[in-house]
Coordinates of C-alpha atoms and ligand atoms in Angstrom, one line a residue:
X1 CA -35.8 -40.5 58.6
X2 CA -39.8 -41.7 58.3
X3 CA -41.7 -42.7 60.9
X4 CA -42.1 -41.3 64.4
X5 CA -44.2 -38.2 64.4
X6 CA -44.0 -35.6 67.3
X7 CA -47.4 -33.5 68.4
X8 CA -48.8 -31.3 66.2
X9 CA -46.6 -31.8 62.9
X10 CA -47.7 -29.7 60.1
X11 CA -47.0 -31.2 56.5
X12 CA -46.7 -29.7 53.1
X13 CA -47.7 -31.5 50.2
X14 CA -47.0 -30.5 46.3
X15 CA -49.2 -32.8 44.5
X16 CA -47.9 -32.4 41.2
X17 CA -48.4 -33.9 38.2
X18 CA -44.7 -35.2 37.4
X19 CA -43.4 -34.8 40.7
X20 CA -44.9 -35.4 44.9
X21 CA -42.7 -33.6 47.1
X22 CA -43.9 -34.0 51.6
X23 CA -42.2 -31.5 53.8
X24 CA -42.5 -32.0 57.0
X25 CA -41.9 -28.6 59.5
X26 CA -38.6 -28.8 60.7
X27 CA -37.2 -31.6 58.3
X28 CA -37.7 -30.5 55.6
X29 CA -38.5 -32.3 52.0
X30 CA -38.6 -36.1 53.2
X31 CA -40.0 -37.4 49.8
X32 CA -39.5 -36.5 46.4
X33 CA -40.6 -39.2 44.1
X34 CA -42.6 -39.3 40.6
X35 CA -46.3 -39.4 40.5
X36 CA -46.2 -42.7 39.0
X37 CA -48.4 -45.8 40.3
X38 CA -48.0 -49.3 38.5
X39 CA -51.0 -51.3 38.4
X40 CA -51.6 -54.9 37.5
X41 CA -54.4 -54.9 35.2
X42 CA -55.7 -58.4 35.9
X43 CA -56.4 -58.1 39.6
X44 CA -56.7 -54.2 39.5
X45 CA -54.3 -54.1 42.3
X46 CA -51.4 -51.3 42.9
X47 CA -47.7 -53.2 42.4
X48 CA -45.4 -50.0 43.3
X49 CA -45.7 -46.3 43.5
X50 CA -43.7 -43.6 43.0
X51 CA -39.6 -44.3 41.8
X52 CA -40.0 -47.9 41.6
X53 CA -43.1 -47.3 39.5
X54 CA -41.5 -44.6 37.2
X55 CA -38.6 -47.4 36.4
X56 CA -41.4 -49.6 34.8
X57 CA -42.9 -46.6 32.5
X58 CA -42.4 -48.0 29.1
X59 CA -40.8 -51.0 29.8
X60 CA -44.0 -52.9 31.3
X61 CA -45.4 -56.3 30.0
X62 CA -48.7 -56.6 29.3
X63 CA -51.0 -56.8 32.1
X64 CA -49.0 -54.0 33.7
X65 CA -49.2 -50.7 33.3
X66 CA -47.7 -47.7 34.6
X67 CA -49.9 -44.6 35.2
X68 CA -49.3 -40.5 35.8
X69 CA -52.9 -40.1 37.4
X70 CA -52.5 -36.7 37.5
X71 CA -51.4 -35.7 33.9
X72 CA -51.7 -32.3 32.4
X73 CA -52.6 -31.2 35.8
X74 CA -55.8 -32.6 36.0
X75 CA -56.8 -35.8 38.0
X76 CA -57.5 -37.8 35.0
X77 CA -57.6 -41.4 37.5
X78 CA -59.1 -40.1 40.4
X79 CA -58.8 -43.9 42.6
X80 CA -55.0 -43.9 41.9
X81 CA -54.8 -40.5 43.0
X82 CA -56.0 -41.0 46.2
X83 CA -54.1 -44.4 46.4
X84 CA -51.3 -42.5 45.5
X85 CA -51.7 -39.5 48.0
X86 CA -52.3 -41.9 51.0
X87 CA -49.1 -44.4 50.2
X88 CA -47.0 -41.0 50.5
X89 CA -49.0 -39.7 53.1
X90 CA -48.0 -43.0 54.9
X91 CA -44.7 -43.2 54.1
X92 CA -44.2 -39.9 55.2
X93 CA -45.5 -40.0 58.4
X94 CA -45.6 -43.8 59.2
X95 CA -49.3 -44.9 60.4
X96 CA -48.2 -45.0 64.2
X97 CA -48.1 -41.4 64.8
X98 CA -50.4 -40.5 68.2
X99 CA -51.2 -37.1 66.9
X100 CA -52.8 -36.9 63.4
X101 CA -51.1 -34.3 61.4
X102 CA -52.1 -30.8 60.0
X103 CA -52.0 -31.4 56.1
X104 CA -51.5 -28.7 53.2
X105 CA -51.9 -30.1 50.0
X106 CA -51.6 -27.8 47.0
X107 CA -53.0 -29.2 44.0
X108 CA -53.0 -28.1 40.4
X109 CA -54.7 -25.1 39.8
X110 CA -57.2 -26.1 36.7
X111 CA -58.4 -28.7 38.7
X112 CA -62.5 -28.8 39.2
X113 CA -64.6 -28.2 42.5
X114 CA -65.3 -31.7 42.4
X115 CA -60.9 -32.8 41.7
X116 CA -60.4 -30.4 44.6
X117 CA -63.3 -31.9 47.4
X118 CA -61.7 -35.3 46.0
X119 CA -58.1 -34.4 47.0
X120 CA -59.2 -33.0 50.3
X121 CA -61.4 -36.6 51.2
X122 CA -58.4 -38.4 50.0
X123 CA -56.4 -36.6 52.9
X124 CA -58.6 -36.8 55.5
X125 CA -58.8 -40.5 54.5
X126 CA -54.9 -40.3 54.6
X127 CA -54.7 -39.7 58.5
X128 CA -55.2 -36.0 58.7
X129 CA -56.5 -33.9 61.1
X130 CA -57.1 -30.9 59.1
X131 CA -56.3 -30.4 55.3
X132 CA -56.1 -27.3 53.9
X133 CA -56.0 -26.9 49.9
X134 CA -53.8 -24.5 48.7
X135 CA -53.6 -22.2 45.7
X136 CA -50.1 -23.4 43.7
X137 CA -49.3 -19.8 42.7
X138 CA -49.5 -18.5 46.6
X139 CA -47.6 -21.5 47.6
X140 CA -44.5 -21.0 45.0
X141 CA -44.6 -17.4 46.0
X142 CA -43.7 -18.2 49.3
X143 CA -41.9 -20.8 48.6
X144 CA -39.4 -18.7 46.6
X145 CA -38.8 -16.5 49.8
X146 CA -41.4 -13.8 48.3
X147 CA -42.8 -11.4 51.1
X148 CA -46.9 -12.4 50.1
X149 CA -48.2 -9.9 52.6
X150 CA -47.0 -6.9 51.4
X151 CA -48.6 -4.6 49.7
X152 CA -46.4 -4.9 46.5
X153 CA -47.2 -6.6 43.3
X154 CA -44.7 -10.0 42.8
X155 CA -45.7 -12.2 39.7
X156 CA -44.5 -15.5 39.7
X157 CA -44.2 -18.2 36.9
X158 CA -44.5 -21.3 38.1
X159 CA -43.6 -24.4 34.9
X160 CA -44.0 -27.9 36.2
X161 CA -44.5 -30.7 34.0
X162 CA -48.2 -30.0 33.4
X163 CA -49.1 -26.8 33.8
X164 CA -47.4 -23.5 33.7
X165 CA -49.4 -21.3 36.7
X166 CA -48.5 -17.4 36.0
X167 CA -49.7 -15.1 38.5
X168 CA -49.6 -11.6 39.7
X169 CA -49.8 -11.5 43.8
X170 CA -50.4 -8.7 46.3
X171 CA -51.7 -8.9 50.0
X172 CA -51.5 -12.1 50.2
X173 CA -53.5 -12.7 47.3
X174 CA -53.8 -13.5 43.4
X175 CA -54.7 -10.5 41.4
X176 CA -54.3 -11.5 37.8
X177 CA -53.4 -15.1 37.2
X178 CA -53.5 -17.9 34.2
X179 CA -52.7 -21.4 33.6
X180 CA -52.1 -22.7 30.4
X181 CA -51.2 -26.7 29.8
X182 CA -47.8 -26.2 28.3
X183 CA -45.0 -27.1 30.6
X184 CA -42.5 -29.7 30.5
X185 CA -44.9 -32.8 29.5
X186 CA -45.4 -30.4 26.9
X187 CA -41.6 -29.8 25.7
X188 CA -40.9 -33.6 25.8
X189 CA -43.9 -34.0 23.3
X190 CA -42.5 -31.1 21.3
X191 CA -39.4 -33.2 21.0
X192 CA -40.4 -36.9 20.5
X193 CA -42.8 -35.3 17.6
X194 CA -39.2 -33.2 16.0
X195 CA -37.6 -36.5 16.0
X196 CA -40.0 -38.2 14.0
X197 CA -40.5 -35.8 11.5
X198 CA -37.2 -34.8 11.3
X199 CA -35.0 -37.8 11.6
X200 CA -37.8 -40.6 11.2
X201 CA -36.7 -41.6 14.4
X202 CA -39.0 -42.5 17.3
X203 CA -37.8 -42.0 20.7
X204 CA -38.9 -43.0 24.3
X205 CA -40.7 -40.2 27.1
X206 CA -37.5 -40.5 29.4
X207 CA -34.9 -40.4 26.2
X208 CA -36.8 -37.0 25.5
X209 CA -36.7 -35.7 28.8
X210 CA -32.8 -36.4 28.8
X211 CA -32.3 -34.5 25.4
X212 CA -34.6 -31.4 27.2
X213 CA -32.4 -31.6 30.2
X214 CA -28.8 -31.8 28.9
X215 CA -29.7 -29.8 25.0
X216 CA -32.5 -28.4 25.6
X217 CA -32.5 -24.6 24.2
X218 CA -35.2 -21.8 24.9
X219 CA -32.7 -18.9 23.9
X220 CA -29.8 -19.7 21.8
X221 CA -26.8 -21.0 23.3
X222 CA -23.4 -19.2 22.8
X223 CA -21.6 -22.7 22.7
X224 CA -23.8 -25.3 21.3
X225 CA -24.2 -28.5 22.8
X226 CA -25.0 -32.4 21.5
X227 CA -26.1 -35.4 22.9
X228 CA -26.4 -39.0 21.1
X229 CA -29.4 -40.7 22.2
X230 CA -31.0 -44.0 21.0
X231 CA -34.5 -44.5 19.3
X232 CA -36.1 -46.6 16.8
X233 CA -36.0 -45.9 12.9
X234 CA -39.3 -45.9 11.5
X235 CA -38.0 -46.9 8.3
X236 CA -36.2 -50.2 8.9
X237 CA -37.6 -50.5 12.4
X238 CA -34.3 -51.0 14.0
X239 CA -32.3 -49.4 16.9
X240 CA -30.6 -46.2 15.4
X241 CA -28.3 -43.8 17.5
X242 CA -28.4 -40.3 16.1
X243 CA -26.4 -37.2 17.8
X244 CA -29.1 -34.2 18.4
X245 CA -27.7 -30.6 19.0
X246 CA -29.1 -27.9 21.0
X247 CA -30.3 -25.8 17.6
X248 CA -32.0 -28.5 16.9
X249 CA -33.7 -28.8 20.4
X250 CA -34.1 -24.8 19.9
X251 CA -36.8 -25.3 17.0
X252 CA -38.4 -28.1 18.6
X253 CA -38.8 -25.9 21.4
X254 CA -39.6 -22.8 20.2
X255 CA -43.1 -22.8 19.5
X256 CA -43.9 -23.9 23.4
X257 CA -41.7 -21.2 24.6
X258 CA -42.6 -18.8 22.8
X259 CA -46.4 -19.6 24.0
X260 CA -45.4 -19.2 27.3
X261 CA -43.9 -15.6 27.0
X262 CA -47.0 -14.4 25.6
X263 CA -49.3 -16.0 28.5
X264 CA -46.5 -13.9 30.6
X265 CA -47.1 -10.6 28.7
X266 CA -50.8 -11.0 28.7
X267 CA -50.5 -11.4 32.2
X268 CA -48.5 -8.3 32.4
X269 CA -51.2 -6.5 30.2
X270 CA -54.2 -7.1 32.4
X271 CA -52.1 -6.1 35.9
X272 CA -52.8 -2.6 37.8
X273 CA -49.9 -0.3 36.6
X274 CA -48.8 0.2 40.4
X275 CA -48.3 -3.5 40.1
X276 CA -46.7 -3.9 37.1
X277 CA -44.3 -1.2 38.3
X278 CA -43.3 -3.1 41.1
X279 CA -42.8 -6.6 39.2
X280 CA -40.5 -4.4 37.0
X281 CA -38.1 -3.2 39.5
X282 CA -38.4 -6.5 41.3
X283 CA -38.3 -9.0 38.4
X284 CA -40.4 -12.0 37.6
X285 CA -39.7 -14.8 39.9
X286 CA -39.7 -18.3 38.1
X287 CA -40.4 -21.9 40.1
X288 CA -41.2 -25.3 39.1
X289 CA -38.7 -28.0 37.6
X290 CA -39.5 -26.8 33.7
X291 CA -38.0 -23.3 34.5
X292 CA -34.5 -24.9 34.5
X293 CA -35.1 -25.2 30.9
X294 CA -31.8 -23.4 29.4
X295 CA -32.5 -19.8 28.4
X296 CA -36.5 -19.6 29.8
X297 CA -35.5 -16.6 31.7
X298 CA -33.5 -15.3 28.9
X299 CA -35.9 -15.6 26.8
X300 CA -39.2 -14.3 28.9
X301 CA -36.2 -11.3 29.5
X302 CA -36.0 -10.4 26.1
X303 CA -39.7 -11.0 25.6
X304 CA -41.0 -8.7 28.3
X305 CA -38.0 -6.2 29.2
X306 CA -38.5 -7.6 32.9
X307 CA -35.5 -9.2 34.4
X308 CA -36.7 -13.0 35.2
X309 CA -35.0 -15.2 38.2
X310 CA -35.2 -18.7 38.9
X311 CA -35.9 -19.0 42.3
X312 CA -33.3 -20.7 44.7
X313 CA -34.3 -24.9 44.9
X314 CA -37.2 -23.8 42.2
X315 CA -38.5 -27.6 41.7
X316 CA -39.3 -27.3 46.2
X317 CA -41.0 -24.1 46.1
X318 CA -44.4 -25.4 45.7
X319 CA -44.0 -27.8 49.0
X320 CA -41.6 -25.3 51.1
X321 CA -44.4 -22.7 50.5
X322 CA -47.6 -25.3 50.9
X323 CA -45.6 -26.4 54.2
X324 CA -44.9 -22.5 55.6
X325 CA -48.5 -21.8 55.0
X326 CA -49.7 -23.8 57.8
X327 CA -46.9 -22.4 59.7
X328 CA -48.4 -19.3 59.1
X329 CA -52.1 -20.3 60.1
X330 CA -50.3 -21.8 63.3
X331 CA -48.5 -18.8 64.2
X332 CA -50.4 -16.5 63.2
X333 CA -53.5 -17.5 64.7
X334 CA -54.5 -14.6 67.0
X335 CA -52.3 -12.1 65.6
X336 CA -52.5 -9.6 62.5
X337 CA -52.8 -12.2 59.8
X338 CA -50.0 -12.0 58.1
X339 CA -47.5 -11.6 61.1
X340 CA -45.4 -14.3 60.5
X341 CA -44.4 -12.6 56.6
X342 CA -43.1 -9.9 58.0
X343 CA -39.7 -11.8 58.5
X344 CA -38.1 -13.4 55.5
X345 CA -38.0 -16.8 54.8
X346 CA -34.9 -19.0 55.0
X347 CA -32.5 -16.1 55.4
X348 CA -33.5 -14.8 52.0
X349 CA -35.7 -11.2 51.5
X350 CA -37.3 -10.5 48.5
X351 CA -34.3 -9.9 46.8
X352 CA -33.7 -13.7 45.2
X353 CA -30.4 -15.1 44.3
X354 CA -30.6 -17.2 41.0
X355 CA -29.7 -20.7 41.0
X356 CA -29.0 -21.6 37.8
X357 CA -25.5 -20.5 36.7
X358 CA -25.0 -19.1 33.1
X359 CA -23.4 -22.1 31.3
X360 CA -21.3 -20.5 29.4
Ligands
ATP1 N1 -32.7 -28.8 34.6 C1 -34.1 -29.1 33.3 N2 -34.3 -28.4 32.2 C2 -35.4 -28.5 32.1 N3 -36.6 -29.4 32.7 C3 -36.5 -29.7 33.6 C4 -35.1 -29.7 34.2 N4 -35.6 -30.5 35.6 C5 -36.9 -31.0 35.7 N5 -37.1 -30.2 34.7 C6 -38.8 -30.9 34.1 O1 -39.7 -30.2 34.7 C7 -41.4 -30.8 35.4 C8 -41.4 -31.2 36.2 O2 -41.4 -30.6 37.0 P1 -42.2 -29.8 38.3 O3 -41.3 -31.0 39.9 O4 -41.8 -28.7 39.1 O5 -43.7 -30.7 38.1 P2 -44.8 -30.8 38.7 O6 -45.2 -29.8 40.1 O7 -44.8 -32.1 39.4 O8 -46.1 -30.4 37.7 P3 -47.6 -29.7 37.9 O9 -47.0 -28.2 38.6 O10 -47.8 -29.1 36.1 O11 -48.5 -30.4 38.6 C9 -40.8 -32.1 34.2 O12 -41.2 -32.0 32.9 C10 -39.4 -32.3 34.3 O13 -38.9 -32.8 33.0
MG2 MG1 -46.0 -27.6 40.5

């Protein structure tokens, strides 16, 4: 699957805070691994990257640390980010490629100019002929199948690990946008805090994520669910099993999910009326792993009165959109600027198909 590269291959990379995805034109997504790097502190060498490093999170002996270099949507550790990026690019294309690829990278929207440049340099060093840095909401929109070239307003809400990006797009550009640091990681932290306060139990990050995915709730469930997890009783210091219900998770997550709804509301208020009318007709499109939190679509709908639709393969939208952006640059050359967007992608038109079925 990895290895040989043909001529002029185009690659799109979603450098996410939780997950890195690599998309190769014609092959689809070839890498999907956590943005984690394990380092030996004594020798300062990288021991593992991606999935292998993730397995070490929270289980490392003293001299080994597992780092998430992009935590909270900013590059908290530049050097490690560069090495991680290089590792994934080499894994995706192999070291023996004849023609250097054109690589588009989508970085968290809140990065600074310096960080942006750092990513560009790292990508070049890793073997790119040409590098494009792309705005995340634009990539998310393309990946969700939105025809961004039309003079029609679309709203994308991308809820990742570190950040939630909300943008109104029209004619290929962002009209109004905002980014907040409340997303998937934050939901996990909310759950850890809730368990400590309500049950005097300390749970790890991975357990918190399990709870979020399986019993997490943003909008009341008609059929409550529960999950048994193990943590440490903070009074006795011993392991303890505890059954957690979706009602409790609803309580734990309430503040964060409402903050996201408020931000959507604020962006809508700042949106020019014609575009707001388009959004109200077409619905709000949700992308990113965080959009899969149970009931978040229903909550946004109930708070804004506008239908919210989870894009098909919502975790891959940014990577797919990043890759397709290069296709557009390539094919668009010499033609009208947005020619490629005249036709729908993936047999999808701007009518979205929600993939997440209601669980009831
Ligand atoms: N079914 C699910 N329910 C709730 N949350 C989920 C689900 N699946 C994944 N997530 C969460 O989605 C988040 C990761 O989403 P995604 O891969 O879109 O982030 P990212 O692109 O790496 O981050 P960012 O865009 O902030 O840089 C994680 O917090 C993960 O726990
Ligand atoms: Mg993302």
